PDB file of C-alpha atoms in Angstrom:
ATOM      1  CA  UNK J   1      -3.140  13.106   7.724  1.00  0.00           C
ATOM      2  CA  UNK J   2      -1.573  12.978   4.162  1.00  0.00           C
ATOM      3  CA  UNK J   3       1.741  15.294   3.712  1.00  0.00           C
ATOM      4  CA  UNK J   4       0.189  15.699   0.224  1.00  0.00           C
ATOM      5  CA  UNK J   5      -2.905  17.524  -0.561  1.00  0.00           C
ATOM      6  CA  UNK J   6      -4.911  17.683  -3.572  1.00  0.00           C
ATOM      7  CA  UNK J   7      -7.846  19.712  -5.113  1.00  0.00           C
ATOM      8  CA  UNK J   8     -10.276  20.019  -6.026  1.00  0.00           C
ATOM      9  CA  UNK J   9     -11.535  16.393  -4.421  1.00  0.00           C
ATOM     10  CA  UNK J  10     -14.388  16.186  -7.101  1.00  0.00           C
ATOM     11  CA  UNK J  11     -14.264  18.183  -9.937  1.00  0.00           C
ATOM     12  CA  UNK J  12     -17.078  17.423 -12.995  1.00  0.00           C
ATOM     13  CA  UNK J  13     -16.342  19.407 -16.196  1.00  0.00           C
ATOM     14  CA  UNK J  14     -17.825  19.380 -19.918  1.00  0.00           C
ATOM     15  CA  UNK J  15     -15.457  18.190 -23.083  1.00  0.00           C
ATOM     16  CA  UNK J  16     -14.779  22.000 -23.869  1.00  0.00           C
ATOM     17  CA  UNK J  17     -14.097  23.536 -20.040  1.00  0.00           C
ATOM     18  CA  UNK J  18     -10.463  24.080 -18.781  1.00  0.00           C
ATOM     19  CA  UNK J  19      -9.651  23.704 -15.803  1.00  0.00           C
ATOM     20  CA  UNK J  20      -6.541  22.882 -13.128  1.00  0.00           C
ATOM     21  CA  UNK J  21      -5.709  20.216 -10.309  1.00  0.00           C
ATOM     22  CA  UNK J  22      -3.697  21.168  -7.686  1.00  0.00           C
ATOM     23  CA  UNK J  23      -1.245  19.083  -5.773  1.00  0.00           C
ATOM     24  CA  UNK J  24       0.648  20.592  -2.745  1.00  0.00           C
ATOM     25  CA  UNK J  25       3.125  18.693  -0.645  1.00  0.00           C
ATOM     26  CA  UNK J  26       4.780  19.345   2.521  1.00  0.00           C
ATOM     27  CA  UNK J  27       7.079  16.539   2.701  1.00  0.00           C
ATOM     28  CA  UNK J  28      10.105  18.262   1.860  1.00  0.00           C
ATOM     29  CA  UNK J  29      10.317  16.088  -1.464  1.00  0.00           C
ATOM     30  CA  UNK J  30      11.992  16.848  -4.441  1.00  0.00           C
ATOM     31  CA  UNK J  31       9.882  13.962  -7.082  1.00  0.00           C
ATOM     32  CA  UNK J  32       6.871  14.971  -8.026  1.00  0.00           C
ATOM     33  CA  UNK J  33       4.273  12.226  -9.810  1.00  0.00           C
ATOM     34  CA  UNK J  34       0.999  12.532 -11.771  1.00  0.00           C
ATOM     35  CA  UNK J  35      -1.158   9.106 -12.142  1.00  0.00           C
ATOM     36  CA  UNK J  36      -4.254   8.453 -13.660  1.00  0.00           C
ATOM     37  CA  UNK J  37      -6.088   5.653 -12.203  1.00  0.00           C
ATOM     38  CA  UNK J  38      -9.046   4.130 -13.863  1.00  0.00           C
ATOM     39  CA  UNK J  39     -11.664   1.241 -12.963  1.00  0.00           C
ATOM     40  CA  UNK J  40      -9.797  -2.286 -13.217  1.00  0.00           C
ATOM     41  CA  UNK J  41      -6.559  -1.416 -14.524  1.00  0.00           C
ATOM     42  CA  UNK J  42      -3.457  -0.138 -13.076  1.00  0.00           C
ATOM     43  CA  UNK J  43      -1.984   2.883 -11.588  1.00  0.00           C
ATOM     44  CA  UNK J  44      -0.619   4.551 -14.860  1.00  0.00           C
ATOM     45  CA  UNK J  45       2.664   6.960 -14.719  1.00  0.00           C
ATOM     46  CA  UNK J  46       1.739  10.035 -16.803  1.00  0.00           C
ATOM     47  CA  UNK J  47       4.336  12.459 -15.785  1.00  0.00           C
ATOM     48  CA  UNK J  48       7.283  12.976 -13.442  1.00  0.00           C
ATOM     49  CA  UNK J  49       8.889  16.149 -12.148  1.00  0.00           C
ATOM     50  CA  UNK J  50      12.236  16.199 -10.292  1.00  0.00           C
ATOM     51  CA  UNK J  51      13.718  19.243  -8.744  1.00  0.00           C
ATOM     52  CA  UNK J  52      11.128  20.888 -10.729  1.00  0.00           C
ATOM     53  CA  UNK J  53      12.331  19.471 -14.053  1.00  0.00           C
ATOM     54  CA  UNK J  54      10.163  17.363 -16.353  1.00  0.00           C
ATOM     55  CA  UNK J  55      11.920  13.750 -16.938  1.00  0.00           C
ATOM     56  CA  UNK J  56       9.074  11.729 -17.848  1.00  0.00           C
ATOM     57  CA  UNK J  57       6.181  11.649 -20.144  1.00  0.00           C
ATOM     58  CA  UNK J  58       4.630   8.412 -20.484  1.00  0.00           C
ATOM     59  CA  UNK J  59       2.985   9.507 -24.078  1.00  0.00           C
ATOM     60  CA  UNK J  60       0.019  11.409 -22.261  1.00  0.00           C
ATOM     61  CA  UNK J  61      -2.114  13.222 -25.077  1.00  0.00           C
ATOM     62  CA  UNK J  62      -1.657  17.365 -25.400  1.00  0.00           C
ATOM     63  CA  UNK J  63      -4.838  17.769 -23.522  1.00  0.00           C
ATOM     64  CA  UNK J  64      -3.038  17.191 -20.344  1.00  0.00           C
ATOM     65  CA  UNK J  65      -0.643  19.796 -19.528  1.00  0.00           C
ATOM     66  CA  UNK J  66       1.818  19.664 -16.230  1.00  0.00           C
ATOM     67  CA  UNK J  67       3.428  22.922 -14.191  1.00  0.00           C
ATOM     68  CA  UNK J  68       5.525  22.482 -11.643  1.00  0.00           C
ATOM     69  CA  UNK J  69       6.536  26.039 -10.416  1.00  0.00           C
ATOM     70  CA  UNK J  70       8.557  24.847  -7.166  1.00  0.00           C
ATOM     71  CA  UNK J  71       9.492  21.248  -5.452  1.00  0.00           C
ATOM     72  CA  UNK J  72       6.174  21.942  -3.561  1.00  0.00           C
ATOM     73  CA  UNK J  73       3.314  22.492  -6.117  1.00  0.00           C
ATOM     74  CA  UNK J  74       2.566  20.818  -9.259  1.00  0.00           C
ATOM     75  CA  UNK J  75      -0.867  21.519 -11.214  1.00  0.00           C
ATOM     76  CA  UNK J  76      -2.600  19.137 -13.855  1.00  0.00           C
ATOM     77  CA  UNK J  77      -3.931  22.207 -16.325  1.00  0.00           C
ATOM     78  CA  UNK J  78      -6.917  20.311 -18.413  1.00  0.00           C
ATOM     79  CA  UNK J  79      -8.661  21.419 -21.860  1.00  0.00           C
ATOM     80  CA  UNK J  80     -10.849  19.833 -23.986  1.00  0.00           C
ATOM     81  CA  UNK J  81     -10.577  16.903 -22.087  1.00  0.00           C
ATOM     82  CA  UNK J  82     -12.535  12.638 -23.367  1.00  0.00           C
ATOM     83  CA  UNK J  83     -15.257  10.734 -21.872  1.00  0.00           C
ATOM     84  CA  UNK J  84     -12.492   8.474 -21.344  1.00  0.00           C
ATOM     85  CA  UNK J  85     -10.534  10.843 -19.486  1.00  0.00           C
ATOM     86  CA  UNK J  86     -12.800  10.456 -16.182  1.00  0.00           C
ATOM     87  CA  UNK J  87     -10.407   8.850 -13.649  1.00  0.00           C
ATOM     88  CA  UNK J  88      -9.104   9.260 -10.448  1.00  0.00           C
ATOM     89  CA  UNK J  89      -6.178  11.544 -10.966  1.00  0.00           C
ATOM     90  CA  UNK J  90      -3.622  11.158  -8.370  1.00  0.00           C
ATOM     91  CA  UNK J  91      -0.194  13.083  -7.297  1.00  0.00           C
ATOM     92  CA  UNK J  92       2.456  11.528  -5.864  1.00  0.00           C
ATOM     93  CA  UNK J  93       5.578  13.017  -3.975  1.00  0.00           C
ATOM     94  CA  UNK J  94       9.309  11.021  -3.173  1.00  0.00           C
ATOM     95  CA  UNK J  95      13.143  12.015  -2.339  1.00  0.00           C
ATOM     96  CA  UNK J  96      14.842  12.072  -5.344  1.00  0.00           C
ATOM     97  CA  UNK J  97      16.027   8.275  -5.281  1.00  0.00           C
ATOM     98  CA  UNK J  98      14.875   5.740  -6.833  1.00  0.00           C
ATOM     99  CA  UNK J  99      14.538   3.842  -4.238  1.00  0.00           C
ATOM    100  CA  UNK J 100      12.529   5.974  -1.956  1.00  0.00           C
ATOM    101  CA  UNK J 101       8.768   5.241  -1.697  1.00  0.00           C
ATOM    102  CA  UNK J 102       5.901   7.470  -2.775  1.00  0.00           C
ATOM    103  CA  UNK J 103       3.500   8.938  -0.894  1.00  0.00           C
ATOM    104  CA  UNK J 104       0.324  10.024  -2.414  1.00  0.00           C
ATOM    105  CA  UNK J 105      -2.469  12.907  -2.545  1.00  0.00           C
ATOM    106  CA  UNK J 106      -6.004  11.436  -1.869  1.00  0.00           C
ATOM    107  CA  UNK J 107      -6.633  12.442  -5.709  1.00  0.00           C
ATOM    108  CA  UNK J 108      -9.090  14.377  -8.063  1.00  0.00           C
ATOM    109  CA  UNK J 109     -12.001  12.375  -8.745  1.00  0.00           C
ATOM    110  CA  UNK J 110     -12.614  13.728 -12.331  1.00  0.00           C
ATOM    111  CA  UNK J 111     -16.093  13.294 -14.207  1.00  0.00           C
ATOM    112  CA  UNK J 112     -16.238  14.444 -17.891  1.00  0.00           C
ATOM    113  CA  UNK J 113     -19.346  15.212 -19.198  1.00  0.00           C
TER     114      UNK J 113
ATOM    115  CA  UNK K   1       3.639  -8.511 -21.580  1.00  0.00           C
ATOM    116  CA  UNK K   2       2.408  -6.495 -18.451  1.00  0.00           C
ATOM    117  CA  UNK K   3       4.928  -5.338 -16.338  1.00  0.00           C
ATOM    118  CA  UNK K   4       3.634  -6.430 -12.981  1.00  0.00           C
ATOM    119  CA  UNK K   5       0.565  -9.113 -12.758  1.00  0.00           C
ATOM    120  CA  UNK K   6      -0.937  -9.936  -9.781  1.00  0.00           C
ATOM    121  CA  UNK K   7      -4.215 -12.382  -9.381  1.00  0.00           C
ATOM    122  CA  UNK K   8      -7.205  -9.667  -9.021  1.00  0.00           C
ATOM    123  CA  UNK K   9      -8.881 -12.016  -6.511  1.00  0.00           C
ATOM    124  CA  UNK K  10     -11.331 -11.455  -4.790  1.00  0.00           C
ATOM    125  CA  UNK K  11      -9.750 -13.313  -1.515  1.00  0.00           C
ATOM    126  CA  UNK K  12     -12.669 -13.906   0.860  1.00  0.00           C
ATOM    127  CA  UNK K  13     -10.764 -15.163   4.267  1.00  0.00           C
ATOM    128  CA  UNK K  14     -12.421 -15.177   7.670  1.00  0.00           C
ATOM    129  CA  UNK K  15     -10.853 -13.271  10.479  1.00  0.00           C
ATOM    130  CA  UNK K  16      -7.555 -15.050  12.350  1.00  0.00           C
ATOM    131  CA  UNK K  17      -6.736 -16.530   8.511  1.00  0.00           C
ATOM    132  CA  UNK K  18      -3.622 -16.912   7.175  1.00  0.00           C
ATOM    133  CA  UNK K  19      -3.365 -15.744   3.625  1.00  0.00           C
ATOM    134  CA  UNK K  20      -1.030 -15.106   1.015  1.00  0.00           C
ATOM    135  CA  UNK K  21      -0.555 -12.980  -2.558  1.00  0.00           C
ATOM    136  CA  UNK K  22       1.821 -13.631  -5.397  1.00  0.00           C
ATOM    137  CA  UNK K  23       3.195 -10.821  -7.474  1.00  0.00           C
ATOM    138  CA  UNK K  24       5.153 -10.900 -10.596  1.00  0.00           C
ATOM    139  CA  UNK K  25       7.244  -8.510 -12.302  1.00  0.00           C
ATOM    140  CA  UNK K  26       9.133  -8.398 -16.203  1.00  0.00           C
ATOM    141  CA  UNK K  27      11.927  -6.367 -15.907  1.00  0.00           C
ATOM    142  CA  UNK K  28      14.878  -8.333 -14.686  1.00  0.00           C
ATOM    143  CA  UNK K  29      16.626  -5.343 -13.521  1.00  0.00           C
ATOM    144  CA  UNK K  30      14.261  -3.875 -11.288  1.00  0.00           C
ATOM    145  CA  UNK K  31      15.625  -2.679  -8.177  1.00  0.00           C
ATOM    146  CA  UNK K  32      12.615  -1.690  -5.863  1.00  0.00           C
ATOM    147  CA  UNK K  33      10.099  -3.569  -4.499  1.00  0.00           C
ATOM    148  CA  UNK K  34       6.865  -2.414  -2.295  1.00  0.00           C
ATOM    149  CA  UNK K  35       3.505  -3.548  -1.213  1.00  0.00           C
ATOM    150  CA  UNK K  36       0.977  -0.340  -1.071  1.00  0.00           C
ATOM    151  CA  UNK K  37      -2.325  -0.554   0.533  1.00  0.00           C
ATOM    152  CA  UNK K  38      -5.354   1.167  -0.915  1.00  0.00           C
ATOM    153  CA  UNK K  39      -9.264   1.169   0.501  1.00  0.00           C
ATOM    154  CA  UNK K  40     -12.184   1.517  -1.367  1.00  0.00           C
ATOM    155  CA  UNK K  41     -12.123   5.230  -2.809  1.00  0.00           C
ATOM    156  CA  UNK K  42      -8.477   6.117  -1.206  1.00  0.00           C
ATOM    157  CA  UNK K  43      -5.002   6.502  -2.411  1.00  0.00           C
ATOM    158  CA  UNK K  44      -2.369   3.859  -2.274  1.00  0.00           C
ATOM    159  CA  UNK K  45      -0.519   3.998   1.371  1.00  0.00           C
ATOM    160  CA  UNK K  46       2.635   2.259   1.474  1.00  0.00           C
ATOM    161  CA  UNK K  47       2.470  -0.845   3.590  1.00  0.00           C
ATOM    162  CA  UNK K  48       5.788  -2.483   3.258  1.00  0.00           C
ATOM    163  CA  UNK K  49       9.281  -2.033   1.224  1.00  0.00           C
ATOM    164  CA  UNK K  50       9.869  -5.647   0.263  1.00  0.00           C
ATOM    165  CA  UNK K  51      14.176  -6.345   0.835  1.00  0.00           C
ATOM    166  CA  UNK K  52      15.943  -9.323  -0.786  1.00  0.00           C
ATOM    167  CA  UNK K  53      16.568 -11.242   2.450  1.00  0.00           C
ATOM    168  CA  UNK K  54      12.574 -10.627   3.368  1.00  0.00           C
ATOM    169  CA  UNK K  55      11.214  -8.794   5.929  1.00  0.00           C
ATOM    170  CA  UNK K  56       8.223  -8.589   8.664  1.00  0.00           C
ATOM    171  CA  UNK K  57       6.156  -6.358  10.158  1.00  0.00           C
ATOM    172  CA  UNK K  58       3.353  -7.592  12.418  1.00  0.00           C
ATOM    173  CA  UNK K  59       1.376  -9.836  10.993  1.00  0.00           C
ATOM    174  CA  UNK K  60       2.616  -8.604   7.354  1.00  0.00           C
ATOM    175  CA  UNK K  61       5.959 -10.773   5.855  1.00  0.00           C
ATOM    176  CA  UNK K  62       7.114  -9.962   2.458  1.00  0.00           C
ATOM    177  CA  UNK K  63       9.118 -12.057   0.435  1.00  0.00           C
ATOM    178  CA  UNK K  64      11.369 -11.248  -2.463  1.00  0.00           C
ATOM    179  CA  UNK K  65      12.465 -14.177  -5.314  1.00  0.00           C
ATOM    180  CA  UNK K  66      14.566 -12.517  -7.864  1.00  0.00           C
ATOM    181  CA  UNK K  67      15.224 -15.492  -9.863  1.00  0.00           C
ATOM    182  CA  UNK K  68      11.952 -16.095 -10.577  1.00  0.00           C
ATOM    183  CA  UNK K  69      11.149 -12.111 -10.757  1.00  0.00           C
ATOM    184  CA  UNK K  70       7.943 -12.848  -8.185  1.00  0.00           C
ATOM    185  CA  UNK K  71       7.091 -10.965  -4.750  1.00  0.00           C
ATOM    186  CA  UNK K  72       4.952 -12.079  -2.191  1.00  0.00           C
ATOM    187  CA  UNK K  73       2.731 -10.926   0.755  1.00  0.00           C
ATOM    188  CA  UNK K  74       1.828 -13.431   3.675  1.00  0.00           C
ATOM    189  CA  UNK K  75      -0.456 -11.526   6.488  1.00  0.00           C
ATOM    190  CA  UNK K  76      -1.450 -13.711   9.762  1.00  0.00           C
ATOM    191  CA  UNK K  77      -4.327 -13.414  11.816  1.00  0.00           C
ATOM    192  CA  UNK K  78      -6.433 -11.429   9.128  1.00  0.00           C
ATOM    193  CA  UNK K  79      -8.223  -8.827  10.835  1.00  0.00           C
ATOM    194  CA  UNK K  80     -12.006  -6.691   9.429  1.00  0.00           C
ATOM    195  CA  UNK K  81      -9.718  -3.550   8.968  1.00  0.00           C
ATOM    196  CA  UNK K  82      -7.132  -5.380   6.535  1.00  0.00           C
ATOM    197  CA  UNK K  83      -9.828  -5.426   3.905  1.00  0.00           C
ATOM    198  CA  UNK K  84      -8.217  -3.339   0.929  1.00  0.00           C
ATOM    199  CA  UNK K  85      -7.043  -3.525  -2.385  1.00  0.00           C
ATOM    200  CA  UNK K  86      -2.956  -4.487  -2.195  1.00  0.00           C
ATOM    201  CA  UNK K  87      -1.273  -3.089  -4.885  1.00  0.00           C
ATOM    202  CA  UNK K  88       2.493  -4.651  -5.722  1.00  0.00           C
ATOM    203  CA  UNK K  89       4.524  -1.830  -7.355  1.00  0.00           C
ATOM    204  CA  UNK K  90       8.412  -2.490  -9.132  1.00  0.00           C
ATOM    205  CA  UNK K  91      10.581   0.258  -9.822  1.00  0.00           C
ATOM    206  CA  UNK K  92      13.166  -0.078 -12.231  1.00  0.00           C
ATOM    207  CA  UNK K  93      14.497   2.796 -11.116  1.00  0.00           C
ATOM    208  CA  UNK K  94      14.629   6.738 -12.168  1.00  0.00           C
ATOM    209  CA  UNK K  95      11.725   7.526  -9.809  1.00  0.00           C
ATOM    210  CA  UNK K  96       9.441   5.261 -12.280  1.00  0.00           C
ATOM    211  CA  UNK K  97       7.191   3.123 -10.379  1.00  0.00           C
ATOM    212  CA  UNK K  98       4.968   0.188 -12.185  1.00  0.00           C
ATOM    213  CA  UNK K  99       1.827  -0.910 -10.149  1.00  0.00           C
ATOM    214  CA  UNK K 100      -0.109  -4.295 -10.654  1.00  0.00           C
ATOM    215  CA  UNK K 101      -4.062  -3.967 -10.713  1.00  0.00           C
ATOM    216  CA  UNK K 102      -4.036  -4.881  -7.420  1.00  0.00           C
ATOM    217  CA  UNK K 103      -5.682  -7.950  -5.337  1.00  0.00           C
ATOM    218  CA  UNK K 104      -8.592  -7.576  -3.137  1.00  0.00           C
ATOM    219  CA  UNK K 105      -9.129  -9.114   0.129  1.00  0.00           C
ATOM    220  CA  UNK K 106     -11.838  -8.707   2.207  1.00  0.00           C
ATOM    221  CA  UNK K 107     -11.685 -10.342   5.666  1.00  0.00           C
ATOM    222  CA  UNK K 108     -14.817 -11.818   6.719  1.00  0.00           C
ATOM    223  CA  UNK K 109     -16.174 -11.912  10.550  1.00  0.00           C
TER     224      UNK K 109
END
C-alpha cells in the first residue's frame, strides 16, 4: 500500500483538452516531486516543491503547469499538451533532506491523442 | 555526458544465481546513493540506500567506490520474484535525484 496516491491511473486526452493529475501523500513529507518517465530513457526531474515552495524546474515547457496548495497535494494542470508528451507521469514525496529517499505514486499513465 | 549509466541488460540468470550490476555516476560531489526497484508497469520502490562502508540486506549487498564514482548491486540466490527493472539513482543533493535507465533482470526457473 503506497503512502502516495495518484489519479487519474489512465488518463487519454486530445492535443487541445486540459486537464489535471493529482498526487496526494500521507507520509507526512514536506518534498514534493513530479517525473516524467518515458520508454527507454530515464526517470526525468521536472519539478520540485518543498514546504510548498517551487525550487526546481528542470526547463519543462509552459504546457505543464505545477500547484502545490499544501505539503500534502500537488496537481500536474495540462493544456495543449505533444504526441511526445505521452509518458508515465509520476509524483514523488521525501523529508526535506537531501538525503532522505523518495517514495513514489504508482503514476498517471498519460496517452495524447 | 549522462549523469548516471548503467548497462540496460537484459540479465537472464537462472534461479539460486549469483549476479551483479555496475552503476556509474558524473558528479564527483554527489552525496546519496540508492538502488530502487521497479516491475513491469510500477513505480520505482526503494530497495536499498547504498553507504560508503557497504551494506547488506538479505541476499541484496551494495557497494559504494567513490574514487572511481561507480555503485554496485550483488544479489545471491536469485529468486522468480526478483525479476524487475533496478534503477541506480545519485543525488547531489537539494532533494534532486538523477536515475540511470535502469538494468533488467529476469530470473529464470
Amino acid at each position: 500500500e503506497t503512502g502516495v496516491t495518484q489519479t487519474p491511473r489512465h488518463l487519454v486526452m486530445g492535443m487541445t483538452n486540459k486537464k489535471s493529475l493529482k498526487c496526494e501523500q500521507h507520509l507526512g513529507h514536506n518534498a514534493m516531486y513530479w517525473y516524467k518517465q518515458s520508454a527507454k530513457k530515464p526517470l526525468e526531474l521536472m519539478f520540485v516543491y518543498n514546504f510548498k515552495e517551487q525550487t526546481e524546474n528542470n526547463s519543462v515547457p509552459s504546457r505543464f503547469s505545477p500547484e502545490c496548495p499544501n505539503s500534502s497535494h500537488l496537481f500536474l494542470h495540462l493544456h495543449t499538451l505533444q504526441p511526445e508528451d505521452s509518458a508515465l507521469y509520476l509524483c514523488a514525496s521525501s523529508q526535506d533532506r537531501s538525503n532522505q529517499p523518495q517514495h513514489f505514486g504508482d503514476g498517471t499513465r498519460l496517452s495524447i491523442l | 555526458r549522462k549523469e548516471v549509466e548503467q548497462d540496460p541488460g537484459p540479465f537472464n540468470v537462472p534461479e539460486g544465481a549469483t549476479v551483479a550490476f555496475n552503476c556509474t555516476y558524473s558528479n564527483s560531489a554527489s552525496q546519496s546513493f540508492f538502488w530502487y526497484r521497479q516491475d513491469c508497469r510500477k513505480e520505482p520502490k526503494l530497495l536499498m540506500s547504498v553507504y560508503s562502508s557497504g551494506n547488506e540486506d538479505g541476499r541484496f549487498t551494495a557497494q559504494l567506490n567513490r574514487a572511481s564514482q561507480y555503485i554496485s548491486l550483488l544479489i545471491r540466490d536469485s529468486k522468480l520474484s526478483d525479476s524487475a527493472t533496478y534503477l541506480c539513482v545519485v543525488s547531489p543533493g537539494a532533494n534532486n535525484l538523477f536515475f540511470g535507465t535502469g538494468t533488467r533482470l529476469t530470473v529464470i526457473p
